[in-house]
Short mmCIF file of C-alpha atoms in Angstrom, two decimals:
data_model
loop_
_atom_site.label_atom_id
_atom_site.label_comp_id
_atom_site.label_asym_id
_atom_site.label_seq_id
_atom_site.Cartn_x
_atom_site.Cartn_y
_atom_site.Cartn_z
CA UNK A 81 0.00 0.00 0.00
CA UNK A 82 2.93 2.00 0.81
CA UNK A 83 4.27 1.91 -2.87
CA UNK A 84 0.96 2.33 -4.35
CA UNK A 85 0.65 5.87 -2.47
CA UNK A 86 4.60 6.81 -3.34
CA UNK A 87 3.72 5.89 -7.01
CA UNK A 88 0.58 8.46 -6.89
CA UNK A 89 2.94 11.04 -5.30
CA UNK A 90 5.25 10.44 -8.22
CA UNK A 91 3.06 10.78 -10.87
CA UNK A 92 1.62 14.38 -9.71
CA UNK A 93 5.26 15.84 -9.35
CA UNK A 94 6.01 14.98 -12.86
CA UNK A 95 2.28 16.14 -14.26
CA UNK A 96 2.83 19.42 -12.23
CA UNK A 97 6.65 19.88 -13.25
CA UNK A 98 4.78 19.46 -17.40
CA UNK A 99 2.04 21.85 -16.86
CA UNK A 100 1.78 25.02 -19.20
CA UNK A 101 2.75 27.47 -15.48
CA UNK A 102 5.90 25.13 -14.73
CA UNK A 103 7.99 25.72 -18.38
CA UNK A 104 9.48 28.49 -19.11
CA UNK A 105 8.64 30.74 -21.80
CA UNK A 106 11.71 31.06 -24.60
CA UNK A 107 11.71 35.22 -25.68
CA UNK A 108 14.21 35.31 -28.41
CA UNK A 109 16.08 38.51 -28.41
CA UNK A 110 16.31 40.17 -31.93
CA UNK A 111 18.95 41.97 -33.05
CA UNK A 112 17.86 45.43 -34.63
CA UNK A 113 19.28 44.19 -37.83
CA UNK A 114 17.28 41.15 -38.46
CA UNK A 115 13.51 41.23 -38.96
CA UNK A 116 11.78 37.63 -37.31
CA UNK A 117 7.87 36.58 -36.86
CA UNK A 118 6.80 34.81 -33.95
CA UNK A 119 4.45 31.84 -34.30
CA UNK A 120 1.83 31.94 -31.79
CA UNK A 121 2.75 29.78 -28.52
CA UNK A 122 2.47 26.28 -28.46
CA UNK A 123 0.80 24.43 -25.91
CA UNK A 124 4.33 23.86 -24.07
CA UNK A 125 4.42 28.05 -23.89
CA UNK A 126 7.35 27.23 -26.07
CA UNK A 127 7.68 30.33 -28.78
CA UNK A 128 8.84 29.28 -32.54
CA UNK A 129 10.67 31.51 -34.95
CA UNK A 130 9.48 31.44 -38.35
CA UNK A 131 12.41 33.57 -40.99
CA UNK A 132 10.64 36.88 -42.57
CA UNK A 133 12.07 35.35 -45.76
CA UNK A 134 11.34 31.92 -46.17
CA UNK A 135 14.62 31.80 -48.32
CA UNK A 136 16.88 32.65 -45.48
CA UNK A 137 16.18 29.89 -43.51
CA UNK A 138 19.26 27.89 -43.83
CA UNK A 139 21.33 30.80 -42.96
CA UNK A 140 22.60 31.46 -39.66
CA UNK A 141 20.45 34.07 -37.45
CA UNK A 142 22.02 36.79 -35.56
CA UNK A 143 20.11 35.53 -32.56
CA UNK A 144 22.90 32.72 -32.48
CA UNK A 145 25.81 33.35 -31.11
CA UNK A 146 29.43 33.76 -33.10
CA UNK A 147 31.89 30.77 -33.05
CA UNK A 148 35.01 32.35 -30.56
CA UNK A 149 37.28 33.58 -32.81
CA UNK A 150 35.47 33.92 -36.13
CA UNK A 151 35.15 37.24 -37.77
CA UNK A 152 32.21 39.06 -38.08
CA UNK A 153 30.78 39.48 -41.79
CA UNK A 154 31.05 42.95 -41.74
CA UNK A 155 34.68 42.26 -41.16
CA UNK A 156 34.92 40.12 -43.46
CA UNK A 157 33.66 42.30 -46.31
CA UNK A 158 35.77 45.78 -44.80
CA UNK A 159 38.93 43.55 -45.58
CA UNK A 160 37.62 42.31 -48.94
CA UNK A 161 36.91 45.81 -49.84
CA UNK A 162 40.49 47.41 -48.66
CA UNK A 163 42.31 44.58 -51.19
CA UNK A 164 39.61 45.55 -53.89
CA UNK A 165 41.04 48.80 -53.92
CA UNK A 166 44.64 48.44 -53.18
CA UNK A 167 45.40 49.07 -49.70
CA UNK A 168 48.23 46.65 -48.45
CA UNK A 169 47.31 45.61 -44.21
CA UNK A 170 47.69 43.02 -41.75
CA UNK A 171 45.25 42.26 -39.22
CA UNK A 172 46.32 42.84 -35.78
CA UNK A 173 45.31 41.00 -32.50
CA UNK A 174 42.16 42.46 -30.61
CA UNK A 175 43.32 45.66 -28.70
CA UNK A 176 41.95 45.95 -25.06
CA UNK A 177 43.61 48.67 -23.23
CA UNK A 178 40.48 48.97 -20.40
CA UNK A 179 37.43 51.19 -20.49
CA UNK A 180 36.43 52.66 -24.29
CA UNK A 181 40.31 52.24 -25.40
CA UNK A 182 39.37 48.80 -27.46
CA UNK A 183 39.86 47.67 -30.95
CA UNK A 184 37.90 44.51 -31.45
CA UNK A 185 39.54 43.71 -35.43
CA UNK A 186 42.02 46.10 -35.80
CA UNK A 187 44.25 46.49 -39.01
CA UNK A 188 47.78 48.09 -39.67
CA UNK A 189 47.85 49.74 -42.49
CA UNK A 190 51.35 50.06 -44.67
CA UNK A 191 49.91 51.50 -48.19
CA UNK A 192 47.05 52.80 -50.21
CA UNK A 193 45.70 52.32 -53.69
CA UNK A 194 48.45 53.90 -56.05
CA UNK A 195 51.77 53.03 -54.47
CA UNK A 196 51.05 55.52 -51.45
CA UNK A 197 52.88 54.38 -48.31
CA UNK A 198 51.69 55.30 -44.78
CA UNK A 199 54.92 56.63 -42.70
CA UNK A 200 54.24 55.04 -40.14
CA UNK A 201 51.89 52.27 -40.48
CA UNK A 202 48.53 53.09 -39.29
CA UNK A 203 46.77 50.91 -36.53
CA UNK A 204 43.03 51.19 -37.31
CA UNK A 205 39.55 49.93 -37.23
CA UNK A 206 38.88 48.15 -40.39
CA UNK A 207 36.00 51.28 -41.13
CA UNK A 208 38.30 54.16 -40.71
CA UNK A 209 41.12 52.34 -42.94
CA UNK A 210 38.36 52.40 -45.33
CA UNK A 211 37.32 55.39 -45.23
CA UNK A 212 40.43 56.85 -45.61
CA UNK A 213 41.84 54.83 -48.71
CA UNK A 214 39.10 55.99 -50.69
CA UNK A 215 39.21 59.30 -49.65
CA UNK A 216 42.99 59.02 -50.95
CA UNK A 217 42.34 57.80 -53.57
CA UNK A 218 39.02 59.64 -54.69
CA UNK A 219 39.95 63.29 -53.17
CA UNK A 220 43.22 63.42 -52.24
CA UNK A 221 45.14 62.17 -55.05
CA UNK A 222 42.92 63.72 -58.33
CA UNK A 223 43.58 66.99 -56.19
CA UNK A 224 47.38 66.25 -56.04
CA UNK A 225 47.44 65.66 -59.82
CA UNK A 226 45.40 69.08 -60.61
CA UNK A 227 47.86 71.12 -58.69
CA UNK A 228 51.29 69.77 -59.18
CA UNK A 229 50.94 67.34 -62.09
CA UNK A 230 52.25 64.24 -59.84
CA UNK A 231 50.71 61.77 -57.18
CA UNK A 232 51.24 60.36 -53.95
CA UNK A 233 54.62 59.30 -52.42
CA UNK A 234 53.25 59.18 -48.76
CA UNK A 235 51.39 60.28 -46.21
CA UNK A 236 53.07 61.04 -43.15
CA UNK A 237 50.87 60.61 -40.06
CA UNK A 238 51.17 61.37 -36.37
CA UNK A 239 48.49 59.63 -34.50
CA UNK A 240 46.59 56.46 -35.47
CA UNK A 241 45.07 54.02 -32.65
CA UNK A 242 46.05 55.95 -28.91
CA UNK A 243 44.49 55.35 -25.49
CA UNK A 244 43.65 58.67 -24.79
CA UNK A 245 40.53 61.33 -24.26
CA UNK A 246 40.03 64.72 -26.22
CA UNK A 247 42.06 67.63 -24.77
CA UNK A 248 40.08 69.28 -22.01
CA UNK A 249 37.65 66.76 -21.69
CA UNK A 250 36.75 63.14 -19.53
CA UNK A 251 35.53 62.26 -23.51
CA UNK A 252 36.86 59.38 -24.74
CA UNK A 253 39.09 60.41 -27.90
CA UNK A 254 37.74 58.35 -31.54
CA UNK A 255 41.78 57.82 -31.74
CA UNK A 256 41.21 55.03 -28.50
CA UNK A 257 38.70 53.23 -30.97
CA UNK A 258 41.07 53.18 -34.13
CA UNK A 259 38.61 55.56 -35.51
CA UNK A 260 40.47 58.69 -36.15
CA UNK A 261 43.90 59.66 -37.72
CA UNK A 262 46.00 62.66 -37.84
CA UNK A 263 47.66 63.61 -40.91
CA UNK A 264 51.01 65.89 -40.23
CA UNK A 265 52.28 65.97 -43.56
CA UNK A 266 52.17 64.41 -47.97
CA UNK A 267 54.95 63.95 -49.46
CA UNK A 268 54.36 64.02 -53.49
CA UNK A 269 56.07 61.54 -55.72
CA UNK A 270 57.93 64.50 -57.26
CA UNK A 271 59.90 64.53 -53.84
CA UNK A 272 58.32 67.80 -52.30
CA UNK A 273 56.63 67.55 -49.19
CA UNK A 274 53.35 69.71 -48.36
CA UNK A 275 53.24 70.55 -44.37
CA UNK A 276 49.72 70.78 -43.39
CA UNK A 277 50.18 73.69 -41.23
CA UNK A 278 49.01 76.92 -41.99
CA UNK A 279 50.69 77.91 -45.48
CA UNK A 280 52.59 81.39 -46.21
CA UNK A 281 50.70 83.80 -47.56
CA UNK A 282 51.99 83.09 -51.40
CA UNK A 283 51.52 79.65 -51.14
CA UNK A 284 48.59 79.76 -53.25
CA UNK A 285 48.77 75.74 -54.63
CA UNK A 286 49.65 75.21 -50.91
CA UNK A 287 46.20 76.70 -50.36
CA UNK A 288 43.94 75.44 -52.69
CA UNK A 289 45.16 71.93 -52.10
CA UNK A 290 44.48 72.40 -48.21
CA UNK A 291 41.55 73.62 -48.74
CA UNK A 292 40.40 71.08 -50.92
CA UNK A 293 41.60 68.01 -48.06
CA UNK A 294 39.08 69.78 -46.17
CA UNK A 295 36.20 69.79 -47.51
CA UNK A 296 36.54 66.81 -50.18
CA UNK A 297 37.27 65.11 -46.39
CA UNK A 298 33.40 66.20 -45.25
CA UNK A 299 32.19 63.73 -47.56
CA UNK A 300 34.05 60.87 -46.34
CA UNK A 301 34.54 61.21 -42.98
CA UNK A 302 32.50 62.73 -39.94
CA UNK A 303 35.08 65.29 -38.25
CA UNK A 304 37.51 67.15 -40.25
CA UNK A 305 39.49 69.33 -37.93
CA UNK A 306 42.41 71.35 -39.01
CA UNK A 307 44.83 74.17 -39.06
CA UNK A 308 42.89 77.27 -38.10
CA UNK A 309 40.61 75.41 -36.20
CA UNK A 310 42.16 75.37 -32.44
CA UNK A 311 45.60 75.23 -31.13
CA UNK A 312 45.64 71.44 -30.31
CA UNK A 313 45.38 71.41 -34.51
CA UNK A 314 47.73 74.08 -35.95
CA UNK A 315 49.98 71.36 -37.19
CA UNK A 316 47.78 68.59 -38.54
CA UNK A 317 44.24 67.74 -39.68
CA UNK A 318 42.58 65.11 -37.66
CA UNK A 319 39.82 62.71 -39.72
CA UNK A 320 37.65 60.45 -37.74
CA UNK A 321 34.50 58.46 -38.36
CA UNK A 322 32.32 59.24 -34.60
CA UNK A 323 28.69 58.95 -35.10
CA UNK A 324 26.50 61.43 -33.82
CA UNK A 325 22.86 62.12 -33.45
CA UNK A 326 21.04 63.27 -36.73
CA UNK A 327 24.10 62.38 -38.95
CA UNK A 328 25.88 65.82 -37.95
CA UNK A 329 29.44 66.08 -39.58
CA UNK A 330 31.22 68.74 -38.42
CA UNK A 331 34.24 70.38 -40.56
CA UNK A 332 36.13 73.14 -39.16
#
């Protein structure tokens, strides 16, 4: 009789442990990239995703997690896209230097589309090392060849990836995300070098090609900062890639 009763007991554990209130509902978090439906729950109170495109269903979601130590896509295609157009890199280890200093796939870049070298090499996000070789090679260079009939020997830059925050500020600099670079100096493949600072007042080629960096620079990148701007940037012009609210570039 003893048995018979534990048996009973049994049984209405495991029928209450099965009911509808004892399982857990699944909510499938959905990354802002990826559209999903939700079938309606099942008896369980189990939740099924059905793919908004029926042909994307043998893909991978983004709901799943990455392998460790697989690239990202976007990655992926960046680097496709800097060999499409020239740019000679390596990829770098991750850079993790504590708080916003961090570099998850960080490249260093040694030259750009048309034989331009980077003195030094650049250490970079993958974005910014894109945005900059075809800004080189779009902008910069077409404007080199106007003025002084010749290209690119090299660009000569003074800050690439640095822990550090903006002068003045407890703001996290884009230069601790790889996403900014400083340009000192270009060197032309004639052999004459063009220093960024503030030109004489006859230096009229000096000063159209300047003033061409700058703004042919607003369209590829989202802070152009320069010589005449502030004292921190009498000697350089800084390019970075920081998003801000309502898509604001700002060029000065």
């Amino acid at each position: 009789m003893a048995a018979t009763f534990a048996a009973l007991a049994a049984a209405g554990a495991i029928a209450t442990s099965c009911s509808p209130s004892g399982v857990m509902t699944l909510t499938p978090q959905v990354d802002i990239r990826e559209t999903s439906s939700v079938a309606p729950a099942s008896a369980r109170g189990l939740q099924r995703l059905v793919p908004s495109n029926p042909m994307m269903a043998g893909f991978p979601r983004w709901t799943q997690p990455r392998e460790p130590g697989v690239m990202p896509a976007e990655e992926v295609a960046c680097r496709r896209e800097l060999r499409r157009i020239g740019v000679k890199f390596q990829d770098l280890a991750p850079i993790n230097d504590g708080g916003a200093c961090r570099v998850d796939y960080p490249v260093k870049v040694f030259g750009l589309s048309g034989g331009v070298a980077m003195q030094p090499a650049a250490t970079l996000s993958c974005d910014m090392a894109l945005a900059f070789a075809k800004w080189t090679k779009h902008e910069l260079a077409p404007v080199a060849r106007t003025r002084y009939l010749t290209g690119i020997g090299a660009i000569h830059q003074g800050s690439s990836y640095s822990c550090r925050k903006i002068a003045g500020t407890s703001t996290p600099s884009e230069h601790s995300k790889g996403n900014a670079l400083d340009v000192m100096k270009i060197k032309l493949k004639n052999g004459r070098e063009i220093d960024v600072r503030k030109p004489g007042f006859f230096s009229f080629r000096e000063k159209s090609l300047l003033k061409a960096v700058r703004a042919g620079g607003c369209e590829y990148f989202n802070t152009v900062l320069g010589p005449g701007y502030n004292a921190d940037h009498a000697d350089h012009f800084h390019f970075d890639i920081k998003e801000r609210r309502n898509g604001y570039v700002a060029c000065k």
